[in-house]
PDB file of C-alpha atoms in Angstrom:
ATOM      1  CA  MET A   1      -7.421 -64.756 -13.836  1.00 49.00           C
ATOM      2  CA  SER A   2      -9.335 -61.730 -15.156  1.00 48.00           C
ATOM      3  CA  ARG A   3     -12.630 -63.442 -14.285  1.00 51.00           C
ATOM      4  CA  LEU A   4     -11.382 -64.086 -10.745  1.00 48.00           C
ATOM      5  CA  ILE A   5     -10.392 -60.436 -10.280  1.00 49.00           C
ATOM      6  CA  ALA A   6     -13.755 -59.291 -11.612  1.00 49.00           C
ATOM      7  CA  ALA A   7     -15.548 -61.626  -9.228  1.00 50.00           C
ATOM      8  CA  LEU A   8     -13.523 -60.378  -6.275  1.00 49.00           C
ATOM      9  CA  LEU A   9     -14.265 -56.757  -7.189  1.00 53.00           C
ATOM     10  CA  PHE A  10     -17.968 -57.506  -7.484  1.00 50.00           C
ATOM     11  CA  VAL A  11     -18.400 -59.174  -4.100  1.00 47.00           C
ATOM     12  CA  PRO A  12     -17.746 -56.171  -1.789  1.00 48.00           C
ATOM     13  CA  THR A  13     -19.867 -53.898  -3.987  1.00 45.00           C
ATOM     14  CA  ALA A  14     -22.810 -56.265  -3.877  1.00 46.00           C
ATOM     15  CA  ALA A  15     -22.350 -56.830  -0.153  1.00 45.00           C
ATOM     16  CA  LEU A  16     -22.307 -53.092   0.457  1.00 45.00           C
ATOM     17  CA  ALA A  17     -25.536 -52.629  -1.500  1.00 51.00           C
ATOM     18  CA  GLN A  18     -27.203 -55.443   0.438  1.00 57.00           C
ATOM     19  CA  ALA A  19     -26.015 -54.011   3.763  1.00 89.00           C
ATOM     20  CA  TRP A  20     -27.937 -50.754   3.406  1.00 97.00           C
ATOM     21  CA  PRO A  21     -29.007 -49.458   5.806  1.00 97.00           C
ATOM     22  CA  ALA A  22     -26.123 -50.259   8.135  1.00 97.00           C
ATOM     23  CA  LYS A  23     -26.615 -47.359  10.560  1.00 97.00           C
ATOM     24  CA  PRO A  24     -29.413 -45.080  11.833  1.00 98.00           C
ATOM     25  CA  LEU A  25     -31.179 -42.829   9.346  1.00 98.00           C
ATOM     26  CA  ARG A  26     -32.108 -39.227  10.042  1.00 98.00           C
ATOM     27  CA  VAL A  27     -35.488 -37.832   9.040  1.00 98.00           C
ATOM     28  CA  VAL A  28     -35.448 -34.076   8.522  1.00 98.00           C
ATOM     29  CA  VAL A  29     -38.761 -32.307   9.222  1.00 97.00           C
ATOM     30  CA  PRO A  30     -39.156 -28.643   8.168  1.00 95.00           C
ATOM     31  CA  PHE A  31     -41.435 -27.720  11.089  1.00 92.00           C
ATOM     32  CA  PRO A  32     -41.238 -27.712  14.906  1.00 91.00           C
ATOM     33  CA  PRO A  33     -42.279 -30.728  16.987  1.00 91.00           C
ATOM     34  CA  GLY A  34     -45.995 -31.238  17.524  1.00 87.00           C
ATOM     35  CA  GLY A  35     -47.339 -29.999  14.183  1.00 86.00           C
ATOM     36  CA  GLY A  36     -49.069 -32.043  11.518  1.00 89.00           C
ATOM     37  CA  VAL A  37     -45.969 -32.839   9.459  1.00 93.00           C
ATOM     38  CA  ASP A  38     -44.011 -33.764  12.594  1.00 93.00           C
ATOM     39  CA  ILE A  39     -46.787 -36.101  13.765  1.00 93.00           C
ATOM     40  CA  VAL A  40     -46.843 -37.824  10.365  1.00 95.00           C
ATOM     41  CA  ALA A  41     -43.041 -38.097  10.223  1.00 97.00           C
ATOM     42  CA  ARG A  42     -42.819 -39.666  13.685  1.00 97.00           C
ATOM     43  CA  ALA A  43     -45.664 -42.107  13.064  1.00 97.00           C
ATOM     44  CA  VAL A  44     -44.236 -43.291   9.744  1.00 98.00           C
ATOM     45  CA  SER A  45     -40.681 -43.467  11.115  1.00 98.00           C
ATOM     46  CA  GLU A  46     -41.787 -45.578  14.086  1.00 97.00           C
ATOM     47  CA  LYS A  47     -43.317 -48.167  11.754  1.00 98.00           C
ATOM     48  CA  LEU A  48     -40.526 -47.940   9.196  1.00 98.00           C
ATOM     49  CA  ALA A  49     -37.632 -48.548  11.621  1.00 98.00           C
ATOM     50  CA  PRO A  50     -38.218 -52.283  12.244  1.00 98.00           C
ATOM     51  CA  ARG A  51     -38.692 -52.894   8.521  1.00 97.00           C
ATOM     52  CA  LEU A  52     -35.343 -51.275   7.748  1.00 98.00           C
ATOM     53  CA  GLY A  53     -33.611 -52.772  10.778  1.00 97.00           C
ATOM     54  CA  GLN A  54     -32.326 -49.364  11.908  1.00 98.00           C
ATOM     55  CA  PRO A  55     -33.682 -46.514  14.030  1.00 98.00           C
ATOM     56  CA  LEU A  56     -34.947 -43.388  12.315  1.00 98.00           C
ATOM     57  CA  VAL A  57     -34.014 -40.206  14.173  1.00 98.00           C
ATOM     58  CA  ILE A  58     -36.269 -37.179  13.706  1.00 98.00           C
ATOM     59  CA  GLU A  59     -34.432 -33.886  13.201  1.00 97.00           C
ATOM     60  CA  ASN A  60     -36.696 -30.823  13.312  1.00 96.00           C
ATOM     61  CA  LYS A  61     -35.307 -27.910  11.298  1.00 96.00           C
ATOM     62  CA  PRO A  62     -37.983 -25.198  11.230  1.00 93.00           C
ATOM     63  CA  GLY A  63     -37.572 -21.725   9.826  1.00 92.00           C
ATOM     64  CA  ALA A  64     -37.492 -19.570   6.703  1.00 90.00           C
ATOM     65  CA  GLY A  65     -40.605 -21.147   5.253  1.00 89.00           C
ATOM     66  CA  MET A  66     -39.083 -24.670   5.174  1.00 94.00           C
ATOM     67  CA  GLN A  67     -35.975 -23.422   3.384  1.00 94.00           C
ATOM     68  CA  ILE A  68     -33.544 -24.237   6.220  1.00 95.00           C
ATOM     69  CA  ALA A  69     -34.562 -27.906   6.271  1.00 96.00           C
ATOM     70  CA  THR A  70     -34.805 -28.267   2.499  1.00 97.00           C
ATOM     71  CA  ASP A  71     -31.404 -26.675   1.949  1.00 97.00           C
ATOM     72  CA  ALA A  72     -29.854 -28.967   4.566  1.00 97.00           C
ATOM     73  CA  VAL A  73     -31.239 -32.059   2.840  1.00 98.00           C
ATOM     74  CA  ALA A  74     -30.242 -30.801  -0.613  1.00 97.00           C
ATOM     75  CA  LYS A  75     -26.647 -30.471   0.625  1.00 97.00           C
ATOM     76  CA  SER A  76     -26.568 -33.841   2.397  1.00 98.00           C
ATOM     77  CA  ALA A  77     -24.641 -36.814   1.048  1.00 98.00           C
ATOM     78  CA  PRO A  78     -26.860 -38.939  -1.237  1.00 98.00           C
ATOM     79  CA  ASP A  79     -26.003 -42.088   0.710  1.00 98.00           C
ATOM     80  CA  GLY A  80     -29.498 -43.158   1.717  1.00 97.00           C
ATOM     81  CA  TYR A  81     -29.145 -42.008   5.321  1.00 98.00           C
ATOM     82  CA  THR A  82     -30.900 -38.638   5.048  1.00 98.00           C
ATOM     83  CA  LEU A  83     -34.657 -38.555   4.491  1.00 98.00           C
ATOM     84  CA  TYR A  84     -37.016 -35.592   4.241  1.00 98.00           C
ATOM     85  CA  ILE A  85     -40.705 -35.712   5.117  1.00 98.00           C
ATOM     86  CA  GLY A  86     -42.651 -32.605   4.216  1.00 96.00           C
ATOM     87  CA  PRO A  87     -45.380 -31.071   2.079  1.00 95.00           C
ATOM     88  CA  VAL A  88     -45.498 -31.073  -1.718  1.00 95.00           C
ATOM     89  CA  GLY A  89     -47.824 -28.138  -2.425  1.00 95.00           C
ATOM     90  CA  SER A  90     -46.037 -25.841   0.004  1.00 95.00           C
ATOM     91  CA  GLN A  91     -42.689 -26.744  -1.539  1.00 96.00           C
ATOM     92  CA  ALA A  92     -44.066 -25.805  -4.953  1.00 96.00           C
ATOM     93  CA  ILE A  93     -45.077 -22.433  -3.517  1.00 96.00           C
ATOM     94  CA  VAL A  94     -41.604 -21.926  -1.993  1.00 94.00           C
ATOM     95  CA  GLN A  95     -40.148 -22.671  -5.417  1.00 94.00           C
ATOM     96  CA  LEU A  96     -42.337 -19.930  -6.898  1.00 95.00           C
ATOM     97  CA  MET A  97     -42.094 -17.354  -4.104  1.00 93.00           C
ATOM     98  CA  HIS A  98     -38.436 -17.370  -3.108  1.00 91.00           C
ATOM     99  CA  GLY A  99     -35.992 -16.629  -5.890  1.00 85.00           C
ATOM    100  CA  LYS A 100     -33.014 -16.314  -3.537  1.00 86.00           C
ATOM    101  CA  ARG A 101     -33.227 -19.834  -2.136  1.00 90.00           C
ATOM    102  CA  ASN A 102     -30.033 -21.942  -2.249  1.00 89.00           C
ATOM    103  CA  PHE A 103     -31.705 -25.017  -3.742  1.00 94.00           C
ATOM    104  CA  ASP A 104     -34.007 -26.146  -6.512  1.00 95.00           C
ATOM    105  CA  PHE A 105     -36.449 -28.625  -5.024  1.00 96.00           C
ATOM    106  CA  ARG A 106     -36.928 -30.771  -8.111  1.00 95.00           C
ATOM    107  CA  ARG A 107     -33.244 -30.682  -9.071  1.00 96.00           C
ATOM    108  CA  ASP A 108     -31.828 -31.354  -5.598  1.00 98.00           C
ATOM    109  CA  LEU A 109     -34.343 -33.742  -4.007  1.00 98.00           C
ATOM    110  CA  ALA A 110     -35.532 -37.061  -5.394  1.00 98.00           C
ATOM    111  CA  PRO A 111     -39.153 -38.178  -4.834  1.00 98.00           C
ATOM    112  CA  VAL A 112     -39.552 -41.451  -2.944  1.00 98.00           C
ATOM    113  CA  ALA A 113     -43.103 -41.996  -1.706  1.00 98.00           C
ATOM    114  CA  ARG A 114     -46.368 -40.190  -1.242  1.00 97.00           C
ATOM    115  CA  ILE A 115     -47.844 -40.619   2.235  1.00 97.00           C
ATOM    116  CA  GLY A 116     -51.190 -38.861   2.216  1.00 96.00           C
ATOM    117  CA  HIS A 117     -53.261 -35.706   2.134  1.00 96.00           C
ATOM    118  CA  GLY A 118     -54.889 -33.667   4.884  1.00 95.00           C
ATOM    119  CA  THR A 119     -58.089 -31.645   4.778  1.00 96.00           C
ATOM    120  CA  ILE A 120     -58.458 -27.891   4.352  1.00 96.00           C
ATOM    121  CA  ALA A 121     -61.898 -26.642   5.366  1.00 97.00           C
ATOM    122  CA  LEU A 122     -63.811 -23.396   4.964  1.00 98.00           C
ATOM    123  CA  ILE A 123     -64.618 -22.338   8.521  1.00 98.00           C
ATOM    124  CA  VAL A 124     -66.906 -19.514   9.662  1.00 98.00           C
ATOM    125  CA  PRO A 125     -67.856 -18.298  13.152  1.00 98.00           C
ATOM    126  CA  ALA A 126     -70.950 -19.850  14.689  1.00 97.00           C
ATOM    127  CA  ALA A 127     -72.578 -16.413  14.570  1.00 97.00           C
ATOM    128  CA  SER A 128     -72.085 -16.089  10.804  1.00 97.00           C
ATOM    129  CA  ARG A 129     -75.254 -15.751   8.729  1.00 97.00           C
ATOM    130  CA  ALA A 130     -73.677 -17.997   6.075  1.00 97.00           C
ATOM    131  CA  GLN A 131     -75.113 -21.508   6.243  1.00 97.00           C
ATOM    132  CA  SER A 132     -73.534 -22.609   2.966  1.00 98.00           C
ATOM    133  CA  VAL A 133     -70.834 -21.647   0.486  1.00 98.00           C
ATOM    134  CA  LYS A 134     -73.554 -20.152  -1.697  1.00 98.00           C
ATOM    135  CA  ASP A 135     -74.654 -17.926   1.190  1.00 97.00           C
ATOM    136  CA  LEU A 136     -71.109 -16.824   1.899  1.00 97.00           C
ATOM    137  CA  VAL A 137     -70.379 -15.956  -1.735  1.00 98.00           C
ATOM    138  CA  ALA A 138     -73.589 -13.933  -1.918  1.00 97.00           C
ATOM    139  CA  MET A 139     -72.643 -12.047   1.245  1.00 96.00           C
ATOM    140  CA  ALA A 140     -69.171 -11.291  -0.073  1.00 96.00           C
ATOM    141  CA  LYS A 141     -70.542 -10.084  -3.405  1.00 96.00           C
ATOM    142  CA  ALA A 142     -72.917  -7.759  -1.570  1.00 96.00           C
ATOM    143  CA  SER A 143     -69.988  -6.092   0.252  1.00 93.00           C
ATOM    144  CA  PRO A 144     -66.978  -6.102  -2.101  1.00 93.00           C
ATOM    145  CA  GLY A 145     -63.675  -5.856  -0.277  1.00 92.00           C
ATOM    146  CA  LYS A 146     -65.277  -5.774   3.186  1.00 94.00           C
ATOM    147  CA  PHE A 147     -65.487  -9.534   3.695  1.00 95.00           C
ATOM    148  CA  THR A 148     -62.302 -10.822   5.380  1.00 97.00           C
ATOM    149  CA  PHE A 149     -60.447 -14.120   5.228  1.00 97.00           C
ATOM    150  CA  ALA A 150     -57.606 -15.203   7.497  1.00 96.00           C
ATOM    151  CA  SER A 151     -54.425 -17.093   6.732  1.00 93.00           C
ATOM    152  CA  SER A 152     -51.431 -18.279   8.710  1.00 87.00           C
ATOM    153  CA  GLY A 153     -49.035 -16.138   6.672  1.00 86.00           C
ATOM    154  CA  THR A 154     -48.735 -14.209   3.433  1.00 89.00           C
ATOM    155  CA  GLY A 155     -47.644 -16.220   0.411  1.00 90.00           C
ATOM    156  CA  ALA A 156     -48.116 -19.648   2.007  1.00 92.00           C
ATOM    157  CA  LEU A 157     -50.512 -22.476   1.104  1.00 95.00           C
ATOM    158  CA  ILE A 158     -53.427 -21.270   3.239  1.00 94.00           C
ATOM    159  CA  HIS A 159     -53.199 -17.716   1.874  1.00 96.00           C
ATOM    160  CA  LEU A 160     -53.083 -18.926  -1.723  1.00 97.00           C
ATOM    161  CA  THR A 161     -56.006 -21.271  -1.057  1.00 97.00           C
ATOM    162  CA  GLY A 162     -58.011 -18.210  -0.044  1.00 97.00           C
ATOM    163  CA  GLU A 163     -56.923 -16.434  -3.213  1.00 97.00           C
ATOM    164  CA  LEU A 164     -57.977 -19.477  -5.240  1.00 98.00           C
ATOM    165  CA  PHE A 165     -61.388 -19.375  -3.548  1.00 98.00           C
ATOM    166  CA  LYS A 166     -61.754 -15.671  -4.381  1.00 97.00           C
ATOM    167  CA  GLN A 167     -60.890 -16.289  -8.014  1.00 97.00           C
ATOM    168  CA  GLN A 168     -63.189 -19.253  -8.486  1.00 98.00           C
ATOM    169  CA  ALA A 169     -66.098 -17.582  -6.674  1.00 98.00           C
ATOM    170  CA  GLY A 170     -65.605 -14.235  -8.451  1.00 97.00           C
ATOM    171  CA  ILE A 171     -65.544 -12.238  -5.213  1.00 97.00           C
ATOM    172  CA  ASP A 172     -63.365  -9.543  -3.656  1.00 96.00           C
ATOM    173  CA  MET A 173     -62.248 -10.285  -0.092  1.00 96.00           C
ATOM    174  CA  THR A 174     -59.593  -8.751   2.131  1.00 97.00           C
ATOM    175  CA  HIS A 175     -56.757 -11.002   3.278  1.00 97.00           C
ATOM    176  CA  ILE A 176     -55.810 -10.769   6.967  1.00 96.00           C
ATOM    177  CA  PRO A 177     -52.468 -12.550   7.605  1.00 94.00           C
ATOM    178  CA  TYR A 178     -51.669 -14.011  11.026  1.00 92.00           C
ATOM    179  CA  LYS A 179     -48.591 -15.766  12.382  1.00 85.00           C
ATOM    180  CA  GLY A 180     -50.400 -19.084  12.728  1.00 83.00           C
ATOM    181  CA  THR A 181     -53.706 -20.814  13.374  1.00 86.00           C
ATOM    182  CA  THR A 182     -53.485 -20.208  17.126  1.00 87.00           C
ATOM    183  CA  GLN A 183     -53.629 -16.476  16.407  1.00 91.00           C
ATOM    184  CA  ILE A 184     -56.509 -16.873  13.935  1.00 94.00           C
ATOM    185  CA  LEU A 185     -58.827 -18.725  16.299  1.00 93.00           C
ATOM    186  CA  PRO A 186     -59.638 -15.976  18.837  1.00 95.00           C
ATOM    187  CA  ASP A 187     -60.605 -13.515  16.105  1.00 96.00           C
ATOM    188  CA  LEU A 188     -62.603 -16.118  14.201  1.00 96.00           C
ATOM    189  CA  LEU A 189     -64.470 -17.267  17.302  1.00 96.00           C
ATOM    190  CA  ASP A 190     -65.408 -13.653  18.091  1.00 96.00           C
ATOM    191  CA  SER A 191     -66.416 -12.891  14.475  1.00 96.00           C
ATOM    192  CA  ARG A 192     -63.692 -10.270  14.028  1.00 97.00           C
ATOM    193  CA  ILE A 193     -62.871 -12.062  10.779  1.00 97.00           C
ATOM    194  CA  ASP A 194     -65.443 -13.610   8.471  1.00 97.00           C
ATOM    195  CA  MET A 195     -63.835 -16.896   7.433  1.00 97.00           C
ATOM    196  CA  ALA A 196     -60.737 -19.052   7.258  1.00 96.00           C
ATOM    197  CA  LEU A 197     -59.722 -21.723   4.787  1.00 95.00           C
ATOM    198  CA  ASP A 198     -57.391 -23.686   7.002  1.00 94.00           C
ATOM    199  CA  SER A 199     -56.127 -27.118   7.962  1.00 93.00           C
ATOM    200  CA  LEU A 200     -58.967 -28.965   9.679  1.00 93.00           C
ATOM    201  CA  PRO A 201     -57.440 -30.594  12.821  1.00 90.00           C
ATOM    202  CA  ALA A 202     -56.913 -27.332  14.747  1.00 88.00           C
ATOM    203  CA  TYR A 203     -60.627 -26.534  14.440  1.00 94.00           C
ATOM    204  CA  LEU A 204     -62.123 -29.920  15.356  1.00 93.00           C
ATOM    205  CA  VAL A 205     -62.622 -29.211  19.058  1.00 94.00           C
ATOM    206  CA  HIS A 206     -64.341 -25.901  18.217  1.00 96.00           C
ATOM    207  CA  LEU A 207     -66.502 -27.542  15.550  1.00 96.00           C
ATOM    208  CA  LYS A 208     -67.663 -30.165  18.031  1.00 95.00           C
ATOM    209  CA  ALA A 209     -68.421 -27.452  20.594  1.00 97.00           C
ATOM    210  CA  GLY A 210     -70.442 -25.468  18.050  1.00 97.00           C
ATOM    211  CA  ARG A 211     -68.212 -22.393  18.261  1.00 97.00           C
ATOM    212  CA  VAL A 212     -67.435 -22.476  14.516  1.00 98.00           C
ATOM    213  CA  ARG A 213     -69.059 -24.061  11.473  1.00 98.00           C
ATOM    214  CA  ALA A 214     -67.552 -25.805   8.445  1.00 98.00           C
ATOM    215  CA  LEU A 215     -69.209 -24.968   5.131  1.00 98.00           C
ATOM    216  CA  ALA A 216     -67.078 -27.100   2.795  1.00 98.00           C
ATOM    217  CA  VAL A 217     -63.808 -28.968   2.407  1.00 98.00           C
ATOM    218  CA  ALA A 218     -61.346 -28.222  -0.409  1.00 97.00           C
ATOM    219  CA  SER A 219     -60.390 -31.865  -0.960  1.00 96.00           C
ATOM    220  CA  PRO A 220     -61.621 -34.055  -3.838  1.00 95.00           C
ATOM    221  CA  GLU A 221     -63.781 -36.097  -1.464  1.00 95.00           C
ATOM    222  CA  ARG A 222     -65.594 -35.527   1.814  1.00 96.00           C
ATOM    223  CA  SER A 223     -63.694 -35.847   5.062  1.00 95.00           C
ATOM    224  CA  ALA A 224     -64.472 -38.870   7.223  1.00 92.00           C
ATOM    225  CA  LEU A 225     -64.364 -36.476  10.181  1.00 94.00           C
ATOM    226  CA  LEU A 226     -67.060 -34.253   8.619  1.00 95.00           C
ATOM    227  CA  PRO A 227     -69.176 -36.624   6.515  1.00 95.00           C
ATOM    228  CA  ASP A 228     -72.078 -34.161   6.282  1.00 97.00           C
ATOM    229  CA  VAL A 229     -69.930 -31.286   5.008  1.00 98.00           C
ATOM    230  CA  PRO A 230     -69.801 -31.021   1.198  1.00 98.00           C
ATOM    231  CA  THR A 231     -66.722 -30.681  -0.941  1.00 98.00           C
ATOM    232  CA  MET A 232     -66.155 -27.398  -2.755  1.00 98.00           C
ATOM    233  CA  ALA A 233     -67.149 -29.180  -5.968  1.00 98.00           C
ATOM    234  CA  GLU A 234     -70.441 -30.253  -4.408  1.00 98.00           C
ATOM    235  CA  ALA A 235     -70.928 -26.678  -3.203  1.00 98.00           C
ATOM    236  CA  GLY A 236     -70.577 -25.361  -6.751  1.00 97.00           C
ATOM    237  CA  LEU A 237     -66.868 -24.467  -6.907  1.00 98.00           C
ATOM    238  CA  PRO A 238     -65.063 -27.458  -8.472  1.00 97.00           C
ATOM    239  CA  GLY A 239     -61.959 -25.357  -9.147  1.00 97.00           C
ATOM    240  CA  VAL A 240     -61.248 -24.883  -5.439  1.00 98.00           C
ATOM    241  CA  LEU A 241     -59.013 -27.852  -4.740  1.00 97.00           C
ATOM    242  CA  SER A 242     -56.335 -27.546  -2.076  1.00 97.00           C
ATOM    243  CA  GLN A 243     -54.929 -29.967   0.480  1.00 95.00           C
ATOM    244  CA  THR A 244     -52.159 -30.270   2.986  1.00 94.00           C
ATOM    245  CA  ASP A 245     -49.903 -33.145   2.019  1.00 94.00           C
ATOM    246  CA  TYR A 246     -47.100 -35.363   3.231  1.00 97.00           C
ATOM    247  CA  ALA A 247     -44.376 -37.055   1.203  1.00 98.00           C
ATOM    248  CA  LEU A 248     -40.926 -38.598   1.492  1.00 98.00           C
ATOM    249  CA  TYR A 249     -37.861 -37.347  -0.406  1.00 98.00           C
ATOM    250  CA  VAL A 250     -34.104 -37.999  -0.346  1.00 98.00           C
ATOM    251  CA  PRO A 251     -31.134 -36.037  -1.717  1.00 98.00           C
ATOM    252  CA  MET A 252     -30.827 -36.310  -5.491  1.00 98.00           C
ATOM    253  CA  GLY A 253     -28.248 -38.915  -6.436  1.00 98.00           C
ATOM    254  CA  THR A 254     -29.346 -41.434  -3.797  1.00 98.00           C
ATOM    255  CA  ALA A 255     -29.051 -44.969  -5.165  1.00 98.00           C
ATOM    256  CA  LYS A 256     -32.102 -46.113  -7.130  1.00 97.00           C
ATOM    257  CA  GLU A 257     -32.085 -49.360  -5.159  1.00 97.00           C
ATOM    258  CA  SER A 258     -32.405 -47.445  -1.881  1.00 97.00           C
ATOM    259  CA  ILE A 259     -35.245 -45.320  -3.273  1.00 98.00           C
ATOM    260  CA  ALA A 260     -37.056 -48.395  -4.552  1.00 98.00           C
ATOM    261  CA  ARG A 261     -36.782 -50.150  -1.198  1.00 98.00           C
ATOM    262  CA  LEU A 262     -37.896 -47.071   0.729  1.00 98.00           C
ATOM    263  CA  ASN A 263     -40.921 -46.788  -1.546  1.00 98.00           C
ATOM    264  CA  ARG A 264     -41.840 -50.446  -0.983  1.00 98.00           C
ATOM    265  CA  GLU A 265     -41.398 -50.212   2.781  1.00 98.00           C
ATOM    266  CA  VAL A 266     -43.363 -46.952   3.129  1.00 98.00           C
ATOM    267  CA  ASN A 267     -46.230 -48.348   1.042  1.00 98.00           C
ATOM    268  CA  ALA A 268     -46.221 -51.439   3.275  1.00 98.00           C
ATOM    269  CA  VAL A 269     -46.233 -49.292   6.432  1.00 97.00           C
ATOM    270  CA  LEU A 270     -49.226 -47.343   5.115  1.00 97.00           C
ATOM    271  CA  ARG A 271     -51.260 -50.542   5.204  1.00 97.00           C
ATOM    272  CA  ASP A 272     -50.735 -50.818   8.982  1.00 97.00           C
ATOM    273  CA  GLU A 273     -54.143 -50.588  10.680  1.00 96.00           C
ATOM    274  CA  GLU A 274     -52.832 -48.752  13.750  1.00 96.00           C
ATOM    275  CA  LEU A 275     -51.195 -46.110  11.561  1.00 96.00           C
ATOM    276  CA  ARG A 276     -54.279 -45.758   9.389  1.00 96.00           C
ATOM    277  CA  ALA A 277     -56.455 -45.184  12.464  1.00 95.00           C
ATOM    278  CA  LYS A 278     -54.048 -42.577  13.810  1.00 93.00           C
ATOM    279  CA  PHE A 279     -54.040 -40.702  10.516  1.00 95.00           C
ATOM    280  CA  ALA A 280     -57.810 -40.937  10.131  1.00 93.00           C
ATOM    281  CA  ALA A 281     -58.216 -39.224  13.520  1.00 90.00           C
ATOM    282  CA  GLN A 282     -56.198 -36.318  12.093  1.00 88.00           C
ATOM    283  CA  GLY A 283     -58.270 -36.139   8.925  1.00 90.00           C
ATOM    284  CA  ILE A 284     -55.415 -37.521   6.812  1.00 94.00           C
ATOM    285  CA  ARG A 285     -56.260 -39.714   3.836  1.00 94.00           C
ATOM    286  CA  ILE A 286     -53.518 -42.241   3.160  1.00 96.00           C
ATOM    287  CA  GLU A 287     -52.586 -42.213  -0.512  1.00 94.00           C
ATOM    288  CA  PRO A 288     -49.462 -44.216  -1.365  1.00 95.00           C
ATOM    289  CA  GLY A 289     -47.829 -43.876  -4.740  1.00 94.00           C
ATOM    290  CA  THR A 290     -44.718 -44.235  -6.857  1.00 97.00           C
ATOM    291  CA  PRO A 291     -41.848 -41.733  -7.121  1.00 98.00           C
ATOM    292  CA  ALA A 292     -43.089 -40.843 -10.615  1.00 98.00           C
ATOM    293  CA  GLU A 293     -46.584 -40.096  -9.296  1.00 97.00           C
ATOM    294  CA  LEU A 294     -45.130 -37.905  -6.558  1.00 97.00           C
ATOM    295  CA  ASP A 295     -43.033 -35.995  -9.094  1.00 97.00           C
ATOM    296  CA  ALA A 296     -46.120 -35.475 -11.288  1.00 97.00           C
ATOM    297  CA  GLU A 297     -48.044 -34.141  -8.273  1.00 96.00           C
ATOM    298  CA  PHE A 298     -45.312 -31.595  -7.580  1.00 97.00           C
ATOM    299  CA  LEU A 299     -45.472 -30.350 -11.177  1.00 97.00           C
ATOM    300  CA  GLU A 300     -49.272 -30.070 -10.974  1.00 97.00           C
ATOM    301  CA  GLU A 301     -49.030 -28.063  -7.750  1.00 97.00           C
ATOM    302  CA  LEU A 302     -46.368 -25.834  -9.307  1.00 97.00           C
ATOM    303  CA  ALA A 303     -48.586 -25.043 -12.306  1.00 97.00           C
ATOM    304  CA  LYS A 304     -51.704 -24.466 -10.190  1.00 97.00           C
ATOM    305  CA  TRP A 305     -50.144 -22.047  -7.711  1.00 97.00           C
ATOM    306  CA  GLN A 306     -48.304 -20.204 -10.448  1.00 97.00           C
ATOM    307  CA  ARG A 307     -51.691 -19.481 -12.062  1.00 97.00           C
ATOM    308  CA  VAL A 308     -53.176 -18.374  -8.745  1.00 97.00           C
ATOM    309  CA  MET A 309     -50.253 -16.074  -7.975  1.00 96.00           C
ATOM    310  CA  GLY A 310     -50.402 -14.552 -11.458  1.00 96.00           C
ATOM    311  CA  GLU A 311     -54.116 -13.823 -11.231  1.00 96.00           C
ATOM    312  CA  ALA A 312     -53.768 -12.435  -7.692  1.00 95.00           C
ATOM    313  CA  ASN A 313     -50.770 -10.337  -8.794  1.00 94.00           C
ATOM    314  CA  ILE A 314     -48.617 -11.852  -6.042  1.00 93.00           C
ATOM    315  CA  LYS A 315     -45.007 -11.161  -6.945  1.00 90.00           C
ATOM    316  CA  PRO A 316     -42.230 -13.577  -5.976  1.00 89.00           C
ATOM    317  CA  GLU A 317     -39.397 -12.326  -3.845  1.00 81.00           C
ATOM    318  CA  SER A 318     -36.457 -11.222  -5.966  1.00 63.00           C
TER     319      SER A 318
END
């Protein structure tokens, strides 16, 4: 009798586990529609839906430096129906910069799958005398504090990438914060600022038109979109390594079986030729991985940006 009861108790539990997912999943994106993370989230979700047998509904929750979206996911039920697609490096910076946040990224969100990395490039106006990173560093050293670099906001990834460049090159530059790349471009095109280390896609049309020039990329390998442009390592600054990135997380406590399946399905989707071509056009290198590898990447980013902030004397918000 006891064996019969045990068997009866086991059947609905097993059936429930096999039934997941039994309803649509929501994918929370911490940025508005149309940006790089949103494009990646929609492309992956479109390919993932038929493999899971359920639609994936994108929910854009921009604001407060990704904190609104991250907090919402951290507080969601760990039932496998809430996913989060966002950046790893930027989340590490949020963890360091914002002491008053209502979540701890590593405690409250579980890593699922790495998707890929985007390219950050060093861009100068077409009129700039700098034809290489070496030229630019020499120019900055000749005018300490007068050389300017733009970012899309103080204390974010692009700003800290500029600080990393300063530190590795041993130069003093003045940071000019903007509210986004669209505000940077007019001043860069007219040489009112000297350089930007920024996400590549927004500059491609201007690079092709010859209005700006790329001197290097901050990724570990050359970009397929700019095969003739060296990496920072090739240009003599191997310590300047910074990339935009895209990864999938779920609320901590989500069933291990659900995480394992999501990882398998995402890695399978990333082999899709149509998706790979779409990402390549955006300068995104597909780099699948395990949850453990994604967690290790977050810790590496945390350590790197903590060093940069310390050396730049950037204080976290209390």
